[in-house]
PDB file of C-alpha atoms in Angstrom:
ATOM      1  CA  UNK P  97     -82.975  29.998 -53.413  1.00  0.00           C
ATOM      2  CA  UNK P  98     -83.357  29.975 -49.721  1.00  0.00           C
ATOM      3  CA  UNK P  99     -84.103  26.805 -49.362  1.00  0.00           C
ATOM      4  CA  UNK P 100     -80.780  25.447 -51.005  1.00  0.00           C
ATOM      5  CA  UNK P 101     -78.813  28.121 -48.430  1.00  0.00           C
ATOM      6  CA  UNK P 102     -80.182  26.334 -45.247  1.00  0.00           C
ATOM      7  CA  UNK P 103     -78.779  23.067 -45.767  1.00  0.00           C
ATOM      8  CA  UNK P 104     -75.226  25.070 -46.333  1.00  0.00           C
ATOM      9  CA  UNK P 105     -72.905  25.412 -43.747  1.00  0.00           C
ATOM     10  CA  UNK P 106     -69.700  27.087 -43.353  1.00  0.00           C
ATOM     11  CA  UNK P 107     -67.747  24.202 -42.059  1.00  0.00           C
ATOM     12  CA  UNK P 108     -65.673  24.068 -45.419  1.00  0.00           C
ATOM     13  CA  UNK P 109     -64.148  27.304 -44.282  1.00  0.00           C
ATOM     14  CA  UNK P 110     -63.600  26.602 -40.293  1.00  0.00           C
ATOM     15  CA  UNK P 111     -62.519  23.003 -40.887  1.00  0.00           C
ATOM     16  CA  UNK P 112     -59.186  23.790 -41.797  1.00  0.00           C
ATOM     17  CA  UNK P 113     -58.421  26.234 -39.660  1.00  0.00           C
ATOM     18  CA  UNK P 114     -59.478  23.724 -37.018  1.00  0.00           C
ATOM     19  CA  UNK P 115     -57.542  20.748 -38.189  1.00  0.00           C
ATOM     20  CA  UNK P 116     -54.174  23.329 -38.618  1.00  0.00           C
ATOM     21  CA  UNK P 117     -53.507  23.367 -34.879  1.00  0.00           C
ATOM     22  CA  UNK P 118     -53.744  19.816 -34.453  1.00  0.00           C
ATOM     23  CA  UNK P 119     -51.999  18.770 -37.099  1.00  0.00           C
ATOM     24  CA  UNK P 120     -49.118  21.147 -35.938  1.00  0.00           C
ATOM     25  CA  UNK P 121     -49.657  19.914 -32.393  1.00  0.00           C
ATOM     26  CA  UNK P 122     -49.668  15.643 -33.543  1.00  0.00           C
ATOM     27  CA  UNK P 123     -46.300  16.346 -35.235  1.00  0.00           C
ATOM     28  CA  UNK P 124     -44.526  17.994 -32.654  1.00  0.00           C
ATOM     29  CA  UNK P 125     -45.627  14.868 -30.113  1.00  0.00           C
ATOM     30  CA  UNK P 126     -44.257  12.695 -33.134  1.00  0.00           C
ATOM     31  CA  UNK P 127     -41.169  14.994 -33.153  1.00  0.00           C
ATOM     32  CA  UNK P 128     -40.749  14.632 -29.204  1.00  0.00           C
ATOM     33  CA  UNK P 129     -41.189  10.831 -29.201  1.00  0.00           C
ATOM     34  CA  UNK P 130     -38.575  10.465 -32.110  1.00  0.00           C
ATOM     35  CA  UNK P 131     -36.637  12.595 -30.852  1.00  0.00           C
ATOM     36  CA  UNK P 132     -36.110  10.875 -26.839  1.00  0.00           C
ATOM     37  CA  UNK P 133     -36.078   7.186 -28.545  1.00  0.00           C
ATOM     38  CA  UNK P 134     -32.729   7.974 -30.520  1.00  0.00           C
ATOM     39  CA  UNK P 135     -29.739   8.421 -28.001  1.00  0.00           C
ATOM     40  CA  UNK P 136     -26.279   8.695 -30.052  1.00  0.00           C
ATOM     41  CA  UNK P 137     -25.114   5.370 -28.571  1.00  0.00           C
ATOM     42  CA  UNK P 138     -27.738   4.012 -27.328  1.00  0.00           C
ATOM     43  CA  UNK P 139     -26.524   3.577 -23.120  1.00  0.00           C
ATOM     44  CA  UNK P 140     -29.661   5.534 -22.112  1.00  0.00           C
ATOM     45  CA  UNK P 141     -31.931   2.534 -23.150  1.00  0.00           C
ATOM     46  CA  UNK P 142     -29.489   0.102 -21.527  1.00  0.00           C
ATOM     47  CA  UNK P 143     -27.370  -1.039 -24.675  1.00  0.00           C
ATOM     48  CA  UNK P 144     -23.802  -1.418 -23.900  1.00  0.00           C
ATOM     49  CA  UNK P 145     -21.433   1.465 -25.606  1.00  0.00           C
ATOM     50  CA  UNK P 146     -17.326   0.484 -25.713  1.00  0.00           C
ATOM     51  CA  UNK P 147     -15.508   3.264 -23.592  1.00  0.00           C
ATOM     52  CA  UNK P 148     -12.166   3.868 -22.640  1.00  0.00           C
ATOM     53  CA  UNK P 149     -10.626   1.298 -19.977  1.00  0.00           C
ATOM     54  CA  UNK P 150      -9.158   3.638 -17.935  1.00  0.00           C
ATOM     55  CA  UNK P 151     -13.204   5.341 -17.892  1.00  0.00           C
ATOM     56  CA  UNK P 152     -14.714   2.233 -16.646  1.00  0.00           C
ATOM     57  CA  UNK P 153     -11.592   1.540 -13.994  1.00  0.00           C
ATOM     58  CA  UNK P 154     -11.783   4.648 -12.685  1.00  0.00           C
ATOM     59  CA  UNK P 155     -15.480   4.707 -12.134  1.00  0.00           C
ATOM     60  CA  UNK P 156     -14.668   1.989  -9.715  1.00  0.00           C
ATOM     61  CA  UNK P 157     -11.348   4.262  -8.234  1.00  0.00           C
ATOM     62  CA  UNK P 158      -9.789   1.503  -9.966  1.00  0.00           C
ATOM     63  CA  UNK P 159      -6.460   1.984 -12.679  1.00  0.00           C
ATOM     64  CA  UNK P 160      -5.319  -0.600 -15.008  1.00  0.00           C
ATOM     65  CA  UNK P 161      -1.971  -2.627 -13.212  1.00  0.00           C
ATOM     66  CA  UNK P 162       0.862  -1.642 -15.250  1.00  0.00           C
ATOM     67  CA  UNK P 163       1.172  -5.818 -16.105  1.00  0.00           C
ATOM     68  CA  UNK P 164      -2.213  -6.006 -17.256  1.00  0.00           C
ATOM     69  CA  UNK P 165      -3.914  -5.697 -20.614  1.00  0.00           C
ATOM     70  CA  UNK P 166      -7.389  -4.185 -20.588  1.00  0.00           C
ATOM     71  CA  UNK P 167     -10.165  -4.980 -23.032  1.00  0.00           C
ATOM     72  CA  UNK P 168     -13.775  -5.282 -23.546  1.00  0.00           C
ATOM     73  CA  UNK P 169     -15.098  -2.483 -21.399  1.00  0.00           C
ATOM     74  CA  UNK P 170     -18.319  -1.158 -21.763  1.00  0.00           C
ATOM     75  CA  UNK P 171     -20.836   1.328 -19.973  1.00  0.00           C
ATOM     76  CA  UNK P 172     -24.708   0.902 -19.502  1.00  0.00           C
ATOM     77  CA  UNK P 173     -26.917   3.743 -18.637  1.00  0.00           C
ATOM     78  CA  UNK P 174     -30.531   2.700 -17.388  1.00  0.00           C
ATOM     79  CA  UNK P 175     -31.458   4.100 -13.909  1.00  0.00           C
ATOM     80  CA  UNK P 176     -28.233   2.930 -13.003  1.00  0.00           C
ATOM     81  CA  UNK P 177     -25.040   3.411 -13.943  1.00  0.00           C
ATOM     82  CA  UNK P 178     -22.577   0.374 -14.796  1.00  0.00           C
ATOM     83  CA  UNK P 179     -18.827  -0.012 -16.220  1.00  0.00           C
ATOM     84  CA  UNK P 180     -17.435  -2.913 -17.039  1.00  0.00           C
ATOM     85  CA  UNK P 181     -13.399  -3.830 -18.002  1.00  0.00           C
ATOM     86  CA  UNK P 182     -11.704  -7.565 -18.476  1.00  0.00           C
ATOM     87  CA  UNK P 183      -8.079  -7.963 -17.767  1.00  0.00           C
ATOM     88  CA  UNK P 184      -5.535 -10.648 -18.477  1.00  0.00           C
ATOM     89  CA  UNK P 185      -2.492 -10.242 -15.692  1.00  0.00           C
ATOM     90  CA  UNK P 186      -0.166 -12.249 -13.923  1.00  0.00           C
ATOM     91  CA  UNK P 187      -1.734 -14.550 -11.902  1.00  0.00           C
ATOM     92  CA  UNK P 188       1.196 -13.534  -9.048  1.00  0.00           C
ATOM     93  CA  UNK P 189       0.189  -9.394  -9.114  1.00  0.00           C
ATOM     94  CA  UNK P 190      -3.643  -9.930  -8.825  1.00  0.00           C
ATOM     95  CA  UNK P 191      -3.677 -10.129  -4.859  1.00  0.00           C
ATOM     96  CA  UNK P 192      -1.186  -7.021  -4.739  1.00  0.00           C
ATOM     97  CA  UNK P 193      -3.134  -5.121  -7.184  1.00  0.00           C
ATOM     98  CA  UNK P 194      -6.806  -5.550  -5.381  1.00  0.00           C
ATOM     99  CA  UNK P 195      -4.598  -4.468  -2.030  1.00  0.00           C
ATOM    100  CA  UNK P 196      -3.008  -1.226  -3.406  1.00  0.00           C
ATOM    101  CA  UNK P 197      -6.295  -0.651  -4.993  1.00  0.00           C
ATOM    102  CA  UNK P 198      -8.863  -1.297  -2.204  1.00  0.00           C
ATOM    103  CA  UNK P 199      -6.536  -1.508   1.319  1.00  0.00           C
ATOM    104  CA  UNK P 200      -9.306  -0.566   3.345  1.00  0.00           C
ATOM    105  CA  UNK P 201     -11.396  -3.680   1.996  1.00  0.00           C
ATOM    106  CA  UNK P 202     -11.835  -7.084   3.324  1.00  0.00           C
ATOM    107  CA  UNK P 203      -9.455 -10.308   2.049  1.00  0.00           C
ATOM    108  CA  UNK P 204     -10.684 -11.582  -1.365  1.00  0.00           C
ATOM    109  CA  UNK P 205     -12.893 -14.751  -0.979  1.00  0.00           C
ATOM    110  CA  UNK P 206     -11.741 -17.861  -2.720  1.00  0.00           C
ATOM    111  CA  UNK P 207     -13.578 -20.798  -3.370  1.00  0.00           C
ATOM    112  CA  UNK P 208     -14.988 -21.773  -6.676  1.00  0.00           C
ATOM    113  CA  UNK P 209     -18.600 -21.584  -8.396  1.00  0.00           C
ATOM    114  CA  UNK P 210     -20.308 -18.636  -9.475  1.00  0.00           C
ATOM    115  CA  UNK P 211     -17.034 -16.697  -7.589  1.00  0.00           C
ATOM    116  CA  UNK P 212     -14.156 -18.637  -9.655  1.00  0.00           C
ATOM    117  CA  UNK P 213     -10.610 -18.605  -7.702  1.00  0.00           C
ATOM    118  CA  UNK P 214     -11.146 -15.086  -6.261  1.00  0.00           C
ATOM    119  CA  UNK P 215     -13.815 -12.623  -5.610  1.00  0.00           C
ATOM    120  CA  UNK P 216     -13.969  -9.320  -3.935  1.00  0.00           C
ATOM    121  CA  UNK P 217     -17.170  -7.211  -3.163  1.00  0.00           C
ATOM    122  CA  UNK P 218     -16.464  -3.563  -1.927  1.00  0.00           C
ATOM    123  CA  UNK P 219     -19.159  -0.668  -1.102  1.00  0.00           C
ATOM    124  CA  UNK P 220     -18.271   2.604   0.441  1.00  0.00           C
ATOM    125  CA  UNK P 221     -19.399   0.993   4.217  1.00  0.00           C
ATOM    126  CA  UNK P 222     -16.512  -1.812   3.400  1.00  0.00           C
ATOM    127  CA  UNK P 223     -13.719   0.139   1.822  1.00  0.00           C
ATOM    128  CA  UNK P 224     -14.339   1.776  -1.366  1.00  0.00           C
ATOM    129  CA  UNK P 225     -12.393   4.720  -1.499  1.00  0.00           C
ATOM    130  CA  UNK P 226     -14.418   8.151  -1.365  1.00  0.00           C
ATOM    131  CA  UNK P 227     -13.213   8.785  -4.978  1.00  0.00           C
ATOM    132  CA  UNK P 228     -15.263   6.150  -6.592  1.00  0.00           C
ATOM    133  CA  UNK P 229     -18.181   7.308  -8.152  1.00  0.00           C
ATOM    134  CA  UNK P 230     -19.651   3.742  -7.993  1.00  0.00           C
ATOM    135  CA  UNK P 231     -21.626   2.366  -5.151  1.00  0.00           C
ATOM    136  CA  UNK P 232     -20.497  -1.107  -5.492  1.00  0.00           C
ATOM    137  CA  UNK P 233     -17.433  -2.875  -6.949  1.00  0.00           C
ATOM    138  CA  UNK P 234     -17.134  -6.314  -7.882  1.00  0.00           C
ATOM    139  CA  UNK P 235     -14.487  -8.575  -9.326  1.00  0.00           C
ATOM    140  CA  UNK P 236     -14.477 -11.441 -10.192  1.00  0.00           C
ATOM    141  CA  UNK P 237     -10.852 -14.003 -11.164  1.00  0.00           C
ATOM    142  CA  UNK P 238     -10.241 -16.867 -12.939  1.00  0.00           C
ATOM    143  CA  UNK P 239      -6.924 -18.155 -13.690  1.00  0.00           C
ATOM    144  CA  UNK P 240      -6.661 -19.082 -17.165  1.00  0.00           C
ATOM    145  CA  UNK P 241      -3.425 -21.223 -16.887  1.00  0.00           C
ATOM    146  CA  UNK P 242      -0.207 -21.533 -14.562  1.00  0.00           C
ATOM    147  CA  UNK P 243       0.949 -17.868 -15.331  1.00  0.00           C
ATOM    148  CA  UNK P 244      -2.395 -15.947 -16.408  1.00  0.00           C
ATOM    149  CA  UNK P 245      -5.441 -14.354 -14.633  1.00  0.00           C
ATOM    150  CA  UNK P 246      -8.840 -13.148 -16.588  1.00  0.00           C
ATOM    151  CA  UNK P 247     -10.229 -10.079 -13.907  1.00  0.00           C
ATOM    152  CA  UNK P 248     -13.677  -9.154 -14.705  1.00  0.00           C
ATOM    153  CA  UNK P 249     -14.323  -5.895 -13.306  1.00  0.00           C
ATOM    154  CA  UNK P 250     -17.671  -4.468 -12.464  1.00  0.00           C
ATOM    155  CA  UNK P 251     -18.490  -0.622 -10.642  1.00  0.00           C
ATOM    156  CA  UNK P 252     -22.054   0.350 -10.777  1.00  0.00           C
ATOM    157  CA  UNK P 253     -24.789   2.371  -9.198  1.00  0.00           C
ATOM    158  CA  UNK P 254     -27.576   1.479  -7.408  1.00  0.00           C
TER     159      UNK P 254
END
């Protein structure tokens, strides 16, 4: 009988009690790692959520021109932060606009390309007002026809 005793261990019994804690242990990583991975709408992992226009102007100290119509505009989170609006407005009240809304900042450029009929770039050393939570500004027009202007609008972090 003692023979048959020696080759028996008592592993059957410890073994679970061992594997317990790391079972417990693997599913709360699991949990963690599932958990992080699923933002509500997704602007943490860069996707672009729709927000408010008058959220993604003012980011930029920017409101909507009482002539314009606002649409498409979107947020990204990443390391940076970035709001983006589109605007159809007289062509006539773009100039005026960008000059109530940035008077400390230089003269938009013109000239065509990647810029289009007007571009402005503004940063808190060039005239951003102090209210914008963005560290850069940038839009960008094209006039659509005689009458019309598309603004793209773009405040972000860096």
């Amino acid at each position: 009988m003692q023979a048959a005793d020696r080759g028996h261990t008592r592993w059957g019994i410890v073994l679970p009690f061992l594997a317990l804690p790391v079972v417990v242990l693997g599913v709360l990583i699991a949990g963690l790692f599932l958990w992080a991975w699923s933002d509500d709408d997704g602007t943490r992992s860069g996707a672009a959520a729709t927000v408010p226009c008058t959220e993604a102007l003012a980011f930029g100290a920017a409101e909507r021109p009482p002539t314009a119509r606002a649409h498409d505009c979107t947020v990204q989170r990443g390391i940076d932060t970035s709001y983006a609006a589109v605007l159809r407005m007289p062509r006539e009240d773009v100039r005026d606009w960008l000059r109530r809304t940035y008077p400390d900042a230089p003269e938009p450029r013109t000239g065509g390309g990647v810029c289009g009929a007007l571009c402005l770039d503004v940063t808190h050393e060039d005239g951003l007002p102090s209210t914008a939570e963005a560290h850069v500004v940038q839009v960008r027009v094209e006039y659509e026809n005689a009458e019309t202007a598309l603004v793209r609008f773009s405040a972000f972090t860096m």
